[in-house]
């Protein structure tokens, strides 16, 4: 059990028999009336998000979630195979466990998989990854670092929008949560 004072992003709660992860929360102390906590919760199984407001100090049941560091090995067409770094046990995960971030997976990449009662809930990639540009159209004379964008295909097959000055062969830092270009990495 935890109170609203123990809330933090990533905490998994058990609400009405469902596992809900706190995406974001905000403690609010209005001028009049009692304090309360406004939260955005994501259903761990379905991925749906809901907003919920709690009175300050309310006790909430937390779920026992075990986060394990694992290494992504390969994709076999229907599932993604990861290996526990400590026990060397291999686990098959469906794409929905990774969500949209699966398009940035490279072999031997470190990922964190969350388990509840030995059942995998979801997997998270590092916040940013360095990926090589496999193909992008050349920029035009007079292109600037600010301004337009163009599509680029990365070594994982993912396509993202990049600034016009990016060339084939550049290594880019990409945000795995949003799929956005962050910066060019010096090789």
PDB file of C-alpha atoms in Angstrom, residues 34-146:
ATOM      1  CA  UNK A  34      -8.308  20.084   0.754  1.00  0.00           C
ATOM      2  CA  UNK A  35      -5.264  19.195  -1.330  1.00  0.00           C
ATOM      3  CA  UNK A  36      -5.607  16.599  -4.074  1.00  0.00           C
ATOM      4  CA  UNK A  37      -3.481  14.734  -6.600  1.00  0.00           C
ATOM      5  CA  UNK A  38      -4.292  14.749 -10.318  1.00  0.00           C
ATOM      6  CA  UNK A  39      -2.876  11.728 -12.204  1.00  0.00           C
ATOM      7  CA  UNK A  40      -2.722  10.360 -15.731  1.00  0.00           C
ATOM      8  CA  UNK A  41      -2.773   6.556 -15.623  1.00  0.00           C
ATOM      9  CA  UNK A  42      -1.987   4.087 -18.410  1.00  0.00           C
ATOM     10  CA  UNK A  43      -3.506   0.620 -18.370  1.00  0.00           C
ATOM     11  CA  UNK A  44      -0.515  -1.726 -18.544  1.00  0.00           C
ATOM     12  CA  UNK A  45      -2.382  -4.363 -20.573  1.00  0.00           C
ATOM     13  CA  UNK A  46      -4.495  -2.318 -23.006  1.00  0.00           C
ATOM     14  CA  UNK A  47      -2.380   0.856 -23.171  1.00  0.00           C
ATOM     15  CA  UNK A  48      -5.408   3.146 -22.661  1.00  0.00           C
ATOM     16  CA  UNK A  49      -4.821   6.288 -20.626  1.00  0.00           C
ATOM     17  CA  UNK A  50      -7.273   7.794 -18.151  1.00  0.00           C
ATOM     18  CA  UNK A  51      -7.208  10.792 -15.836  1.00  0.00           C
ATOM     19  CA  UNK A  52      -7.978  10.230 -12.159  1.00  0.00           C
ATOM     20  CA  UNK A  53      -8.063  12.600  -9.212  1.00  0.00           C
ATOM     21  CA  UNK A  54      -7.306  11.470  -5.650  1.00  0.00           C
ATOM     22  CA  UNK A  55      -7.733  13.223  -2.315  1.00  0.00           C
ATOM     23  CA  UNK A  56      -4.353  13.841  -0.670  1.00  0.00           C
ATOM     24  CA  UNK A  57      -3.290  11.087   1.740  1.00  0.00           C
ATOM     25  CA  UNK A  58      -5.519   8.350   0.274  1.00  0.00           C
ATOM     26  CA  UNK A  59      -4.051   4.857   0.452  1.00  0.00           C
ATOM     27  CA  UNK A  60      -3.743   2.996  -2.849  1.00  0.00           C
ATOM     28  CA  UNK A  61      -2.716  -0.605  -3.512  1.00  0.00           C
ATOM     29  CA  UNK A  62       0.550  -0.883  -5.433  1.00  0.00           C
ATOM     30  CA  UNK A  63       1.498  -3.785  -7.672  1.00  0.00           C
ATOM     31  CA  UNK A  64       4.744  -5.638  -7.114  1.00  0.00           C
ATOM     32  CA  UNK A  65       6.613  -4.991 -10.372  1.00  0.00           C
ATOM     33  CA  UNK A  66      10.043  -6.477 -10.963  1.00  0.00           C
ATOM     34  CA  UNK A  67      12.155  -4.506 -13.477  1.00  0.00           C
ATOM     35  CA  UNK A  68      14.919  -6.571 -15.067  1.00  0.00           C
ATOM     36  CA  UNK A  69      17.770  -5.501 -17.311  1.00  0.00           C
ATOM     37  CA  UNK A  70      17.738  -7.660 -20.410  1.00  0.00           C
ATOM     38  CA  UNK A  71      19.440  -7.825 -23.801  1.00  0.00           C
ATOM     39  CA  UNK A  72      17.427  -7.854 -27.020  1.00  0.00           C
ATOM     40  CA  UNK A  73      18.640 -10.779 -29.143  1.00  0.00           C
ATOM     41  CA  UNK A  74      16.525 -11.062 -32.293  1.00  0.00           C
ATOM     42  CA  UNK A  75      13.083 -10.789 -33.913  1.00  0.00           C
ATOM     43  CA  UNK A  76      11.692 -14.086 -35.179  1.00  0.00           C
ATOM     44  CA  UNK A  77       8.775 -12.705 -37.171  1.00  0.00           C
ATOM     45  CA  UNK A  78       6.072 -12.912 -34.521  1.00  0.00           C
ATOM     46  CA  UNK A  79       7.925 -12.105 -31.316  1.00  0.00           C
ATOM     47  CA  UNK A  80      10.993 -10.352 -29.923  1.00  0.00           C
ATOM     48  CA  UNK A  81      13.427 -12.524 -27.980  1.00  0.00           C
ATOM     49  CA  UNK A  82      15.229 -10.999 -24.999  1.00  0.00           C
ATOM     50  CA  UNK A  83      17.677 -12.568 -22.543  1.00  0.00           C
ATOM     51  CA  UNK A  84      17.947 -11.899 -18.813  1.00  0.00           C
ATOM     52  CA  UNK A  85      21.460 -10.557 -18.150  1.00  0.00           C
ATOM     53  CA  UNK A  86      21.778 -12.417 -14.834  1.00  0.00           C
ATOM     54  CA  UNK A  87      20.133 -15.805 -15.411  1.00  0.00           C
ATOM     55  CA  UNK A  88      20.624 -15.996 -19.223  1.00  0.00           C
ATOM     56  CA  UNK A  89      16.963 -17.080 -19.475  1.00  0.00           C
ATOM     57  CA  UNK A  90      15.357 -16.172 -22.820  1.00  0.00           C
ATOM     58  CA  UNK A  91      11.869 -14.682 -22.965  1.00  0.00           C
ATOM     59  CA  UNK A  92       9.682 -14.082 -26.028  1.00  0.00           C
ATOM     60  CA  UNK A  93       7.764 -10.788 -26.050  1.00  0.00           C
ATOM     61  CA  UNK A  94       5.067  -9.633 -28.466  1.00  0.00           C
ATOM     62  CA  UNK A  95       5.455  -6.279 -30.227  1.00  0.00           C
ATOM     63  CA  UNK A  96       2.782  -4.645 -28.055  1.00  0.00           C
ATOM     64  CA  UNK A  97       5.124  -5.050 -25.046  1.00  0.00           C
ATOM     65  CA  UNK A  98       7.550  -2.635 -26.775  1.00  0.00           C
ATOM     66  CA  UNK A  99       4.921  -0.458 -28.444  1.00  0.00           C
ATOM     67  CA  UNK A 100       6.031   1.900 -31.203  1.00  0.00           C
ATOM     68  CA  UNK A 101       9.614   1.929 -29.856  1.00  0.00           C
ATOM     69  CA  UNK A 102      10.137  -1.590 -31.327  1.00  0.00           C
ATOM     70  CA  UNK A 103      11.118   0.034 -34.641  1.00  0.00           C
ATOM     71  CA  UNK A 104      14.346   1.310 -33.006  1.00  0.00           C
ATOM     72  CA  UNK A 105      15.523  -2.085 -31.673  1.00  0.00           C
ATOM     73  CA  UNK A 106      19.009  -3.257 -32.629  1.00  0.00           C
ATOM     74  CA  UNK A 107      20.465  -6.652 -31.767  1.00  0.00           C
ATOM     75  CA  UNK A 108      22.310  -6.724 -28.416  1.00  0.00           C
ATOM     76  CA  UNK A 109      20.556  -3.530 -27.248  1.00  0.00           C
ATOM     77  CA  UNK A 110      19.937  -3.288 -23.507  1.00  0.00           C
ATOM     78  CA  UNK A 111      16.245  -3.026 -22.588  1.00  0.00           C
ATOM     79  CA  UNK A 112      14.336  -3.043 -19.317  1.00  0.00           C
ATOM     80  CA  UNK A 113      11.420  -5.464 -19.008  1.00  0.00           C
ATOM     81  CA  UNK A 114       8.851  -5.134 -16.211  1.00  0.00           C
ATOM     82  CA  UNK A 115       7.295  -8.314 -14.783  1.00  0.00           C
ATOM     83  CA  UNK A 116       4.318  -8.883 -12.479  1.00  0.00           C
ATOM     84  CA  UNK A 117       3.944 -12.414 -11.091  1.00  0.00           C
ATOM     85  CA  UNK A 118       6.548 -13.615 -13.640  1.00  0.00           C
ATOM     86  CA  UNK A 119       4.349 -12.311 -16.497  1.00  0.00           C
ATOM     87  CA  UNK A 120       6.005  -9.658 -18.707  1.00  0.00           C
ATOM     88  CA  UNK A 121       4.025  -6.395 -18.664  1.00  0.00           C
ATOM     89  CA  UNK A 122       6.012  -4.047 -20.898  1.00  0.00           C
ATOM     90  CA  UNK A 123       9.519  -3.379 -22.163  1.00  0.00           C
ATOM     91  CA  UNK A 124      11.329  -0.060 -22.341  1.00  0.00           C
ATOM     92  CA  UNK A 125      14.232   0.972 -24.538  1.00  0.00           C
ATOM     93  CA  UNK A 126      16.780   3.562 -23.444  1.00  0.00           C
ATOM     94  CA  UNK A 127      15.375   7.101 -23.795  1.00  0.00           C
ATOM     95  CA  UNK A 128      17.669   7.730 -26.764  1.00  0.00           C
ATOM     96  CA  UNK A 129      19.620   5.505 -29.139  1.00  0.00           C
ATOM     97  CA  UNK A 130      22.331   6.142 -31.730  1.00  0.00           C
ATOM     98  CA  UNK A 131      21.367   4.848 -35.176  1.00  0.00           C
ATOM     99  CA  UNK A 132      23.028   5.116 -38.588  1.00  0.00           C
ATOM    100  CA  UNK A 133      21.187   6.648 -41.552  1.00  0.00           C
ATOM    101  CA  UNK A 134      20.907   4.000 -44.277  1.00  0.00           C
ATOM    102  CA  UNK A 135      19.288   6.267 -46.845  1.00  0.00           C
ATOM    103  CA  UNK A 136      18.172   9.860 -47.238  1.00  0.00           C
ATOM    104  CA  UNK A 137      17.911  12.128 -50.242  1.00  0.00           C
ATOM    105  CA  UNK A 138      20.774  14.603 -50.613  1.00  0.00           C
ATOM    106  CA  UNK A 139      20.211  18.134 -49.331  1.00  0.00           C
ATOM    107  CA  UNK A 140      19.933  21.027 -51.727  1.00  0.00           C
ATOM    108  CA  UNK A 141      22.343  23.948 -52.132  1.00  0.00           C
ATOM    109  CA  UNK A 142      21.564  26.596 -49.538  1.00  0.00           C
ATOM    110  CA  UNK A 143      20.051  24.225 -46.961  1.00  0.00           C
ATOM    111  CA  UNK A 144      20.321  25.488 -43.401  1.00  0.00           C
ATOM    112  CA  UNK A 145      20.420  23.708 -40.082  1.00  0.00           C
ATOM    113  CA  UNK A 146      17.103  25.325 -39.216  1.00  0.00           C
TER     114      UNK A 146
END
